[in-house]
Tab-separated table of C-alpha atoms in Angstrom:
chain	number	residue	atom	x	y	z
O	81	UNK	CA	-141.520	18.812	7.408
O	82	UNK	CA	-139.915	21.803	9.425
O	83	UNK	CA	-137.017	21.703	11.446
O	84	UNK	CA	-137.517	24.048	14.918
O	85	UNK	CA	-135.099	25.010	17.448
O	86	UNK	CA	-136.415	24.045	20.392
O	87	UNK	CA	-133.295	23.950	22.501
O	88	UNK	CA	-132.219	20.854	24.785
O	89	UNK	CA	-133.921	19.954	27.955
O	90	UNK	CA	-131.295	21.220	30.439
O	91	UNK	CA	-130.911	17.853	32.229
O	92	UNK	CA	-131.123	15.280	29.054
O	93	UNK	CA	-127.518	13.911	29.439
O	94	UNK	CA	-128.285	13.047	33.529
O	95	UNK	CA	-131.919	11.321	31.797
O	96	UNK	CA	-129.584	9.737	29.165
O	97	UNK	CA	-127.308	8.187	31.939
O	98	UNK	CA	-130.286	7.221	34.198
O	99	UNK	CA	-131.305	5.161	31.168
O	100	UNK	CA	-128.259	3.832	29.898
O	101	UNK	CA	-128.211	5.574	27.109
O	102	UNK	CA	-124.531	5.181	26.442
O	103	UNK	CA	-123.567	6.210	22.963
O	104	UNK	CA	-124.723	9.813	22.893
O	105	UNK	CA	-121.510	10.676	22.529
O	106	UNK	CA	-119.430	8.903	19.399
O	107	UNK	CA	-115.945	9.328	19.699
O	108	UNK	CA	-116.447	12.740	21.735
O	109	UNK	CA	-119.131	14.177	19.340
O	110	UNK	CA	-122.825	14.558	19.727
O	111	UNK	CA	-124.652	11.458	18.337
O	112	UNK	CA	-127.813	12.451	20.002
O	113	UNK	CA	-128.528	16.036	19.508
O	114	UNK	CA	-132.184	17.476	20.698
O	115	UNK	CA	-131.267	20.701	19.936
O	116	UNK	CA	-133.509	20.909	17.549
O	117	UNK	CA	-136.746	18.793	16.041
O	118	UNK	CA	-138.154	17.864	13.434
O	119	UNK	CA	-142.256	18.666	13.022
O	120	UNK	CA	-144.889	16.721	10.689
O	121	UNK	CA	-148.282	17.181	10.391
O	122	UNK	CA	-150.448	14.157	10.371
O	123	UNK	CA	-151.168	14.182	7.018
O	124	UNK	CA	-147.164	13.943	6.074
O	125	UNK	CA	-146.761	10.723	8.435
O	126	UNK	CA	-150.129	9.291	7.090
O	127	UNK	CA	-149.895	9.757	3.288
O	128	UNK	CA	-146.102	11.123	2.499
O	129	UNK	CA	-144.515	7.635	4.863
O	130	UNK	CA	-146.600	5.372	6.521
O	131	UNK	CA	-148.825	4.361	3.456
O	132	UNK	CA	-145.463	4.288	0.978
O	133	UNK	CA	-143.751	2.535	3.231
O	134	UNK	CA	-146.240	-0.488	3.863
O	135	UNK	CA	-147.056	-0.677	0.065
O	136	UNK	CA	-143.109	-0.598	-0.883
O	137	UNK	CA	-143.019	-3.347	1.824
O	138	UNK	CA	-145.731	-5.511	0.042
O	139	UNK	CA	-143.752	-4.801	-3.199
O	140	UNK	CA	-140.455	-5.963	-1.896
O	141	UNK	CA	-142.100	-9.102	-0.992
O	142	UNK	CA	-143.039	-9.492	-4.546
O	143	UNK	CA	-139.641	-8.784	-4.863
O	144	UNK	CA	-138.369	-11.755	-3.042
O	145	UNK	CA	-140.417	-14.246	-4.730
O	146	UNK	CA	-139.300	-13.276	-7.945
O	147	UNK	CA	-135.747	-13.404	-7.119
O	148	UNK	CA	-135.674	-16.946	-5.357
O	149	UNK	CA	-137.272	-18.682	-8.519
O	150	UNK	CA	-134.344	-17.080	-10.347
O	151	UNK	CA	-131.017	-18.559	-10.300
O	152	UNK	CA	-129.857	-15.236	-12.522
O	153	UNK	CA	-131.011	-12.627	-9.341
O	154	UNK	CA	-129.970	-15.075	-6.952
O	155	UNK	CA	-126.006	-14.619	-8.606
O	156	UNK	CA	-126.769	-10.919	-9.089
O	157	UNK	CA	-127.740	-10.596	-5.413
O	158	UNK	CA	-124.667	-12.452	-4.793
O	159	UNK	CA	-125.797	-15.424	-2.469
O	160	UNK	CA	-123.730	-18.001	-1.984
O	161	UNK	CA	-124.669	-21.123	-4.383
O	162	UNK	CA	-124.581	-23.550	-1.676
O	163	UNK	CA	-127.153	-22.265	0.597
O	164	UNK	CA	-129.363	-21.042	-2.063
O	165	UNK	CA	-131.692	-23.699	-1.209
O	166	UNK	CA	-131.986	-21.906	2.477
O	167	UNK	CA	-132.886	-18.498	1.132
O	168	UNK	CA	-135.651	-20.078	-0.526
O	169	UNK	CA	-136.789	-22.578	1.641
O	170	UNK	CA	-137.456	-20.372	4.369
O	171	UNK	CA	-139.697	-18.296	1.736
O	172	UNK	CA	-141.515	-21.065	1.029
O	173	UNK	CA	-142.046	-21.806	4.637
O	174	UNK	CA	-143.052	-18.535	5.014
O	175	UNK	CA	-141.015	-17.980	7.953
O	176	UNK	CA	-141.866	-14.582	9.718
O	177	UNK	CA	-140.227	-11.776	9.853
O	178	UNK	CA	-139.984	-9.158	12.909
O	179	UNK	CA	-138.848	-5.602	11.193
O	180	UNK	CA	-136.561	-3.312	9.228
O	181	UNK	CA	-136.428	0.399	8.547
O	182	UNK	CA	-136.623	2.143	5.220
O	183	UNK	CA	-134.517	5.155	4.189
O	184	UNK	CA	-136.373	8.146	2.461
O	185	UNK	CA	-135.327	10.945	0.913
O	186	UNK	CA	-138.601	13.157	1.443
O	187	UNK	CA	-138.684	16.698	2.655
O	188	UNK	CA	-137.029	18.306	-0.568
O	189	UNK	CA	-140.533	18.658	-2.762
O	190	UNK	CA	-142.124	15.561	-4.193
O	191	UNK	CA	-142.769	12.201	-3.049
O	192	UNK	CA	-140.184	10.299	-0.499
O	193	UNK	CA	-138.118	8.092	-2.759
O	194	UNK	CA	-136.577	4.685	-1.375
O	195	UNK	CA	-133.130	5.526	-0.810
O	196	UNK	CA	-132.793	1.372	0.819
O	197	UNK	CA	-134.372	-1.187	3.150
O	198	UNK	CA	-132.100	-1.532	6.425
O	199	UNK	CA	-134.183	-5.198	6.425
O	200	UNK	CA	-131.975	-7.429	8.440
O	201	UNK	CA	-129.701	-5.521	10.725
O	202	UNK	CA	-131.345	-1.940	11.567
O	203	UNK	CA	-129.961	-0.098	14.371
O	204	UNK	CA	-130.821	3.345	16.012
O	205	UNK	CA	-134.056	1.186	17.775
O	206	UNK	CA	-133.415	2.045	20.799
O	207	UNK	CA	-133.373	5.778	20.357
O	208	UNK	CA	-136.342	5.677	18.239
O	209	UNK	CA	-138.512	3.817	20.424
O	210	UNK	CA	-137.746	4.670	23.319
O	211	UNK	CA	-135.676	7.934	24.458
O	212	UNK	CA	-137.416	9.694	22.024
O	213	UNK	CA	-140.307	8.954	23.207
O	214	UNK	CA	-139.023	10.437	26.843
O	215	UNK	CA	-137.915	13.090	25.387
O	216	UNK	CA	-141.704	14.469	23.761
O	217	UNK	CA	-143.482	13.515	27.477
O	218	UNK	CA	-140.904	15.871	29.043
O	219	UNK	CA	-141.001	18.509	26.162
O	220	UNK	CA	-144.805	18.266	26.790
O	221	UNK	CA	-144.573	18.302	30.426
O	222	UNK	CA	-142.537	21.726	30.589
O	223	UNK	CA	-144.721	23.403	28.461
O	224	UNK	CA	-142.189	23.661	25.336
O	225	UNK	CA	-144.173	21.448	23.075
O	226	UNK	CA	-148.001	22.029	22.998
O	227	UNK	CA	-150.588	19.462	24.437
O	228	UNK	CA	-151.734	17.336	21.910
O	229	UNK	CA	-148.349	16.997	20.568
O	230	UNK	CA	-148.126	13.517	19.103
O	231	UNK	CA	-145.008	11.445	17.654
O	232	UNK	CA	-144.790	8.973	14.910
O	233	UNK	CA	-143.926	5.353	17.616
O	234	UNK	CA	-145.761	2.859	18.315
O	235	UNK	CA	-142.553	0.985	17.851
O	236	UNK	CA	-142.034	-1.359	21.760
O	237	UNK	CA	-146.461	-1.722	21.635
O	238	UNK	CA	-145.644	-3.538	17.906
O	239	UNK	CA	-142.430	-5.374	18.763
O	240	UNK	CA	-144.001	-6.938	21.557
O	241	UNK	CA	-147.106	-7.616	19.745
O	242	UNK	CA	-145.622	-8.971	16.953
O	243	UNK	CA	-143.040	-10.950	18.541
O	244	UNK	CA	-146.583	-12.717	20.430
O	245	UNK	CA	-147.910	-13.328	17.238
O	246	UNK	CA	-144.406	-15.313	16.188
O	247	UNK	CA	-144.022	-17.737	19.048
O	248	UNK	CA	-145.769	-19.802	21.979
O	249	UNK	CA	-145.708	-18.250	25.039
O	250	UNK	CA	-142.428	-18.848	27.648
O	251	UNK	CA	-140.537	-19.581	24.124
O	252	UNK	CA	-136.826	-19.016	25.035
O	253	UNK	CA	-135.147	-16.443	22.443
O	254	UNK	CA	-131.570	-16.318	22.358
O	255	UNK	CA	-130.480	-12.285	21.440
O	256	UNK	CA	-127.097	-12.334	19.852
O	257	UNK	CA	-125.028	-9.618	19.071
O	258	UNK	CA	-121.151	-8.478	19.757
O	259	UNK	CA	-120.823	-7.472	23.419
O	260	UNK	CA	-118.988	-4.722	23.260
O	261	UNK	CA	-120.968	-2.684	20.649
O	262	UNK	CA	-122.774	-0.797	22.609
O	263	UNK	CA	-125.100	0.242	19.713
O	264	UNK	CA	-125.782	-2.964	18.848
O	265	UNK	CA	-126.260	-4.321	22.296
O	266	UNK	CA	-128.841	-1.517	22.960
O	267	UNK	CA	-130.671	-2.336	19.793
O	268	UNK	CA	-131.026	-6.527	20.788
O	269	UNK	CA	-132.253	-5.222	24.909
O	270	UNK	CA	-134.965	-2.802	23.249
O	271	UNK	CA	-136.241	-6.244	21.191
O	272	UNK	CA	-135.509	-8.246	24.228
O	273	UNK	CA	-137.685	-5.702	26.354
O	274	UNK	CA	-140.123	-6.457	24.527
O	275	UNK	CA	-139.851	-10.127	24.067
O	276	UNK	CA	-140.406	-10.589	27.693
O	277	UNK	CA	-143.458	-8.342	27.651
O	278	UNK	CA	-144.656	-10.934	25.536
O	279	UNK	CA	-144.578	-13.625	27.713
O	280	UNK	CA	-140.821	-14.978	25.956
O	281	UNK	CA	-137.699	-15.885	27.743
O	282	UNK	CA	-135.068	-13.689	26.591
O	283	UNK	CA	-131.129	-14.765	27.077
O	284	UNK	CA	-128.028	-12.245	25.841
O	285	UNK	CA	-125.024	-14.246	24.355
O	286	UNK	CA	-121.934	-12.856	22.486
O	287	UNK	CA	-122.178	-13.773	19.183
O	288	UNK	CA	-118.684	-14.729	19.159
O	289	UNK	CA	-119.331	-17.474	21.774
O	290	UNK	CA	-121.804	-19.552	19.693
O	291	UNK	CA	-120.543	-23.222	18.586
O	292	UNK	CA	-121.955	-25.961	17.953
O	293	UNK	CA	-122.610	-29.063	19.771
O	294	UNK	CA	-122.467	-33.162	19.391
O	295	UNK	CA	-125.739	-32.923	18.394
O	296	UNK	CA	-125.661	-30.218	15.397
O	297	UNK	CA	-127.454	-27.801	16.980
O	298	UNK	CA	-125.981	-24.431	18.090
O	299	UNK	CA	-125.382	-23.435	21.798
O	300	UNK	CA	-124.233	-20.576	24.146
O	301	UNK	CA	-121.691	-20.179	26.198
O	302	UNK	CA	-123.418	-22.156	28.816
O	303	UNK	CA	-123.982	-25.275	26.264
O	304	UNK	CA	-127.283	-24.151	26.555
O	305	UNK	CA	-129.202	-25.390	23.060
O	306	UNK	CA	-130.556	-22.351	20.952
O	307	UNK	CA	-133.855	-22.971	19.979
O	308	UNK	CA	-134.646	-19.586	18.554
O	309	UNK	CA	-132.138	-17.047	17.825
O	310	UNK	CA	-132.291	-13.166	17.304
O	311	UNK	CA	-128.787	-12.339	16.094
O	312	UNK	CA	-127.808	-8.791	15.067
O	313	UNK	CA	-125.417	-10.274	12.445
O	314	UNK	CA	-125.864	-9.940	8.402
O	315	UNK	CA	-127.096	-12.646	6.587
O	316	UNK	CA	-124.345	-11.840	3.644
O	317	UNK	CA	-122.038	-13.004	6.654
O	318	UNK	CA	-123.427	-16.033	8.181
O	319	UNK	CA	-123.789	-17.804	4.683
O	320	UNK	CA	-120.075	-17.119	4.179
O	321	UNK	CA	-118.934	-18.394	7.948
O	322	UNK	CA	-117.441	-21.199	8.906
O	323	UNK	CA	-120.645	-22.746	10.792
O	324	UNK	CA	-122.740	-21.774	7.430
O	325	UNK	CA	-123.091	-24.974	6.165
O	326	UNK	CA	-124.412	-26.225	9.788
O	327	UNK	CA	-127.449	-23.364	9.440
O	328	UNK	CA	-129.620	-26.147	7.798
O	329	UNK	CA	-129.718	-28.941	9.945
O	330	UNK	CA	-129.352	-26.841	13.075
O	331	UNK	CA	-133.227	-27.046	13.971
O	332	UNK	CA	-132.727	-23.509	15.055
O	333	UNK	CA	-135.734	-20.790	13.939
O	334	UNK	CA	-133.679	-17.597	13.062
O	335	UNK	CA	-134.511	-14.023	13.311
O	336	UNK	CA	-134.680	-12.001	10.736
O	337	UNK	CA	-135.435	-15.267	8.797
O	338	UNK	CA	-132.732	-16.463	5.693
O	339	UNK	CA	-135.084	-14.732	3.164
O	340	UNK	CA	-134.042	-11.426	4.564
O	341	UNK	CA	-130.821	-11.951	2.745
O	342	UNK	CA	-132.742	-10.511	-0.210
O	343	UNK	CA	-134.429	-7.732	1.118
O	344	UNK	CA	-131.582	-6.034	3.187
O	345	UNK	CA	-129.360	-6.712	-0.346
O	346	UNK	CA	-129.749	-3.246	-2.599
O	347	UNK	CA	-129.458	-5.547	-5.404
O	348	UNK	CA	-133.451	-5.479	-4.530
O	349	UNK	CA	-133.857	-1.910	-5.843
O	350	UNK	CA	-132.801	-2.393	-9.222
O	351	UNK	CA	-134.869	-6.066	-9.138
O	352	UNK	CA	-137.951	-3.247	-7.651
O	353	UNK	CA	-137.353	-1.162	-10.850
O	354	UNK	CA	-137.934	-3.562	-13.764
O	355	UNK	CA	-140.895	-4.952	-11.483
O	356	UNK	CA	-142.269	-1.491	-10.892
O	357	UNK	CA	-141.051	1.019	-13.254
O	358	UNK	CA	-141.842	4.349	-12.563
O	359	UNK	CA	-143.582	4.147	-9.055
O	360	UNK	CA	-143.433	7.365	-7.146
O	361	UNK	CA	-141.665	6.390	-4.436
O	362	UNK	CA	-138.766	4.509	-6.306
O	363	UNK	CA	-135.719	5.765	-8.029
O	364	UNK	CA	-134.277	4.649	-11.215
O	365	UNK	CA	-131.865	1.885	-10.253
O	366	UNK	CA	-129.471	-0.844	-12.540
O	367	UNK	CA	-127.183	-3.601	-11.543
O	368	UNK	CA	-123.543	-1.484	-12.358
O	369	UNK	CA	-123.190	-3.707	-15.782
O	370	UNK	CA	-126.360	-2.481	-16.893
O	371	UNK	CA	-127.213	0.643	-19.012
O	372	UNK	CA	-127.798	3.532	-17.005
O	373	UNK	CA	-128.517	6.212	-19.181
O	374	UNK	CA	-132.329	6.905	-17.386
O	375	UNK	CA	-130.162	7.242	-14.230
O	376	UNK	CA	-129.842	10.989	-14.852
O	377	UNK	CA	-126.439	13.252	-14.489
O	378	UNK	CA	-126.202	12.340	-11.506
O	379	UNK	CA	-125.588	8.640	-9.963
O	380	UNK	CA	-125.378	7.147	-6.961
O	381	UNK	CA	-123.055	4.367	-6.319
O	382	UNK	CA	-123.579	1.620	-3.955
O	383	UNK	CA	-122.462	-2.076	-3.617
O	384	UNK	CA	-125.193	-4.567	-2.673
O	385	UNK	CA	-123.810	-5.055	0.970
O	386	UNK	CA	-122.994	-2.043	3.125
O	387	UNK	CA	-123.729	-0.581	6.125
O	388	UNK	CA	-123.721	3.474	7.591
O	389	UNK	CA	-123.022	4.565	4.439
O	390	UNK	CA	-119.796	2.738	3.674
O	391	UNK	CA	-118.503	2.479	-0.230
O	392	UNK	CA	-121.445	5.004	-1.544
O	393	UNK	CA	-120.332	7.198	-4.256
O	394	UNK	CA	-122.661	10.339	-5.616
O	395	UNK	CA	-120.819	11.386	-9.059
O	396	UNK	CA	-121.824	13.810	-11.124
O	397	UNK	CA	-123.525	17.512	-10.726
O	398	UNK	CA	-122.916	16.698	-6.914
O	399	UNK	CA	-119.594	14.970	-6.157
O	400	UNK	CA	-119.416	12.849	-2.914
O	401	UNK	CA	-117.402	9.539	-2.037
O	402	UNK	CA	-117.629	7.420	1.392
O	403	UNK	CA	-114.201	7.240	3.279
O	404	UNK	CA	-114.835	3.944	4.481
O	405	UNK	CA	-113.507	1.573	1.152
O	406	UNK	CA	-114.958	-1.848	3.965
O	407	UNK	CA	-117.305	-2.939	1.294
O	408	UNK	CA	-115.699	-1.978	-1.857
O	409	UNK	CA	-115.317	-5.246	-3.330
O	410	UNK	CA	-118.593	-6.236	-4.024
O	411	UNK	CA	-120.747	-5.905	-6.819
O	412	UNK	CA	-122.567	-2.609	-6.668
O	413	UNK	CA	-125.843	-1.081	-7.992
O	414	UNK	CA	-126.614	2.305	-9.376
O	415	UNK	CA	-129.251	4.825	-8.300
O	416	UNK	CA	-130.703	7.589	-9.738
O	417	UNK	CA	-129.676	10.542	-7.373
O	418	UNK	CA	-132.404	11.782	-4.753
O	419	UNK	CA	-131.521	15.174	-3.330
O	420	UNK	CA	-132.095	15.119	0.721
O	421	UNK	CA	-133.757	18.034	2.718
O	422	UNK	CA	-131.344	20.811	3.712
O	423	UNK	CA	-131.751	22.444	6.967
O	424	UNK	CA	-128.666	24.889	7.415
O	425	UNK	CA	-125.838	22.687	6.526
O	426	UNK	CA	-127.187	19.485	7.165
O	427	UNK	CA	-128.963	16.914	5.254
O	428	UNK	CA	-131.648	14.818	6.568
O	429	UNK	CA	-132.558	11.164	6.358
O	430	UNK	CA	-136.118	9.753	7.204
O	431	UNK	CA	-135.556	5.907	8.744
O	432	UNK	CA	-139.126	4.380	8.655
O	433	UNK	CA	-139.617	1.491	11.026
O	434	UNK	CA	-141.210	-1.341	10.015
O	435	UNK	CA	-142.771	-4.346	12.397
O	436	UNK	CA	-144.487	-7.843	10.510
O	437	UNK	CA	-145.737	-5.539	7.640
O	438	UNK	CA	-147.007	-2.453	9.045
O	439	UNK	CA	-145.246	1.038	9.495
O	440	UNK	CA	-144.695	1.881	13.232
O	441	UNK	CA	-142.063	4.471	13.803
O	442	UNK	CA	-139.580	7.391	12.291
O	443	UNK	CA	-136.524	8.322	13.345
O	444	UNK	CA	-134.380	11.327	11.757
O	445	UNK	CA	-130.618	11.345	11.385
O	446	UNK	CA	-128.505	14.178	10.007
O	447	UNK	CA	-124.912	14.646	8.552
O	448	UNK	CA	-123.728	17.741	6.524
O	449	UNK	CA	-122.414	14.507	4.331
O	450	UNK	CA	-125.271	14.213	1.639
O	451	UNK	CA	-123.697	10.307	2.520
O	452	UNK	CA	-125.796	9.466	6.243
O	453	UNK	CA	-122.472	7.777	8.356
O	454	UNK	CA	-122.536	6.039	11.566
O	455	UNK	CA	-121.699	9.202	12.851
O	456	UNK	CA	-124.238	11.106	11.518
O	457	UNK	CA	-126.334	12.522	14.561
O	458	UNK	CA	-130.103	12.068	15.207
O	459	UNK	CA	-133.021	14.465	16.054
O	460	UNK	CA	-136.017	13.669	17.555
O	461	UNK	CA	-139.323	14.538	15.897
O	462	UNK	CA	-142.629	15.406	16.781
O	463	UNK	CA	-146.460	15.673	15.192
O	464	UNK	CA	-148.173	18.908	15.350
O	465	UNK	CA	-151.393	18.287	17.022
């Protein structure tokens, strides 16, 4: 994994607009910054993160059937007593699931370790699937990247494929998300995109405009019934709503599915330590009442629900806290400390994408914060052929 400057293609912010690609800019800086790109070789994307990423996948599913026969990991993970029942009924239903992206430390010598599974709400799709994959045909096209150049995204082919496998054909979706995050909203029209390619009816709604009607069944803002709903909203969230006790007899077949709850919790990674101890690709991780002398000198803090960084706390030989205190009163985990790649002043995260079970995408975001932010910028990435 090198990082090369390349230099920008001289018209990518016109490209950006022609796309609407809106949120290159965050709050006047650059979000999306092709300055420079990250190269692989085959081998890396093959053996160092596809193949530990699918496996890790398989053993967080172990993960969740563990922790819904367990009444002690379903208080640790902090889900709501009352709709305990839902997180494990739509296990046993085996309800599908459409994707996530896994956070790696990897670049700094040794095997990429598990940093946590982004399994319910993942953003930065859009830019991984899609004008990253613009910006390697043009890089190509002038001549700056060699043919044969390759990237690591067969993200839209496996949403679309995936999202066929998961319904009947002309099957409505409903794509909720709030409006007026544009982030978000680009993240449920690159799923949507593909939904349709799949033969689906796809339908944006506010999430703030869903009710629910006579019937008990939730609707948009057109009392239109949902029937199947893709909402960008955390599950931690919905089971503590005010509608949360309608989720049941709603009739309504959610995406990601309640099970989910689990897997996007980091109270998984210390439940993926006693069940795995030692696995390359895992760090040492404890419930914050728990010993955590293995944990090393130094420990990363997290509580189970956050998002963009918010509430983590490095301590120790390296000395980092998170500005944003959002999430600071929930029950947090501890994790053995995994340094990230340095490239000048800025640390690198790998984001893994995951569709049904299979690896199908990387995208690379940066921060001179060893503590990736919302704000922390991404770089595209390429294969050398």
């Amino acid at each position: 994994m090198q990082r090369h400057d390349l230099g920008a293609r001289p018209d990518w912010e016109d490209k950006a607009r022609d796309a609407g690609f809106t949120f290159h800019h965050l709050d006047g800086a650059l979000y999306w910054d092709e300055s420079a790109a990250y190269a692989f070789t085959l081998d890396e994307i093959e053996t160092k993160l596809e193949g530990p990423a699918e496996e890790l996948h398989r053993m967080c599913r172990e993960a969740v059937a563990e922790i819904v026969g367990s009444e002690e990991l379903m208080e640790r993970l902090a889900i709501p007593e009352a709709h305990r029942d839902l997180v494990a009924a739509s296990w046993a239903e085996d309800q599908p699931e459409l994707y996530g992206r896994m956070d790696f430390a990897y670049g700094a010598g040794g095997p990429a370790k598990l940093l946590e599974y982004n399994a319910d709400t993942p953003t930065t799709l859009y830019e991984t699937s899609g004008f990253q994959w613009h910006w390697l045909e043009d890089m190509i096209a002038s001549g700056r990247l060699p043919e044969g150049a390759d990237q690591f995204n067969g993200l839209h082919e496996a949403l679309a494929a995936r999202l066929a496998q998961m319904f009947e054909p002309d099957t409505d979706i409903h794509f909720a998300a709030f409006a007026d995050a544009v982030e978000d909203y680009a993240t449920v029209e690159t799923i949507g995109w593909a939904a349709r390619e799949a033969g689906m009816g796809a339908h944006f709604t506010d999430i703030r405009k869903i009710g629910l009607g006579e019937s008990g069944q939730f609707t948009d803002e057109e009392d239109r019934v949902i029937g199947t709903l893709f909402k960008l909203y955390p599950w931690e969230d919905m089971l503590r709503d005010d509608f949360a006790d309608a989720i049941a007899g709603a009739r309504v077949r959610i995406i990601e599915p309640a099970w989910k709850a689990l897997v996007s919790n980091k109270g998984i990674l210390p439940v993926l330590w006693r069940m795995f101890p030692g696995h390359p690709n895992l760090l040492p991780s404890v419930f914050a009442d728990e010993d955590a002398s293995a944990l090393g000198d130094t420990v990363v803090e997290k509580p189970i629900f956050s998002r963009e960084g918010a509430g983590i706390r490095i301590r120790g030989a390296v000395d980092e806290v998170s500005s944003d205190t959002t999430y600071d009163a929930h029950p947090r985990i501890l994790q053995a400390y995994a340094p990230l790649p340095r490239f000048g002043e800025d640390h690198t995260v790998c984001g893994v994408w995951m569709v049904g079970h299979e690896a199908h995408g990387l995208g690379l975001r940066e921060d001179v914060s060893r503590i990736t932010q919302d704000t922390s910028r991404f770089r595209p990435h390429y294969i050398e052929p």
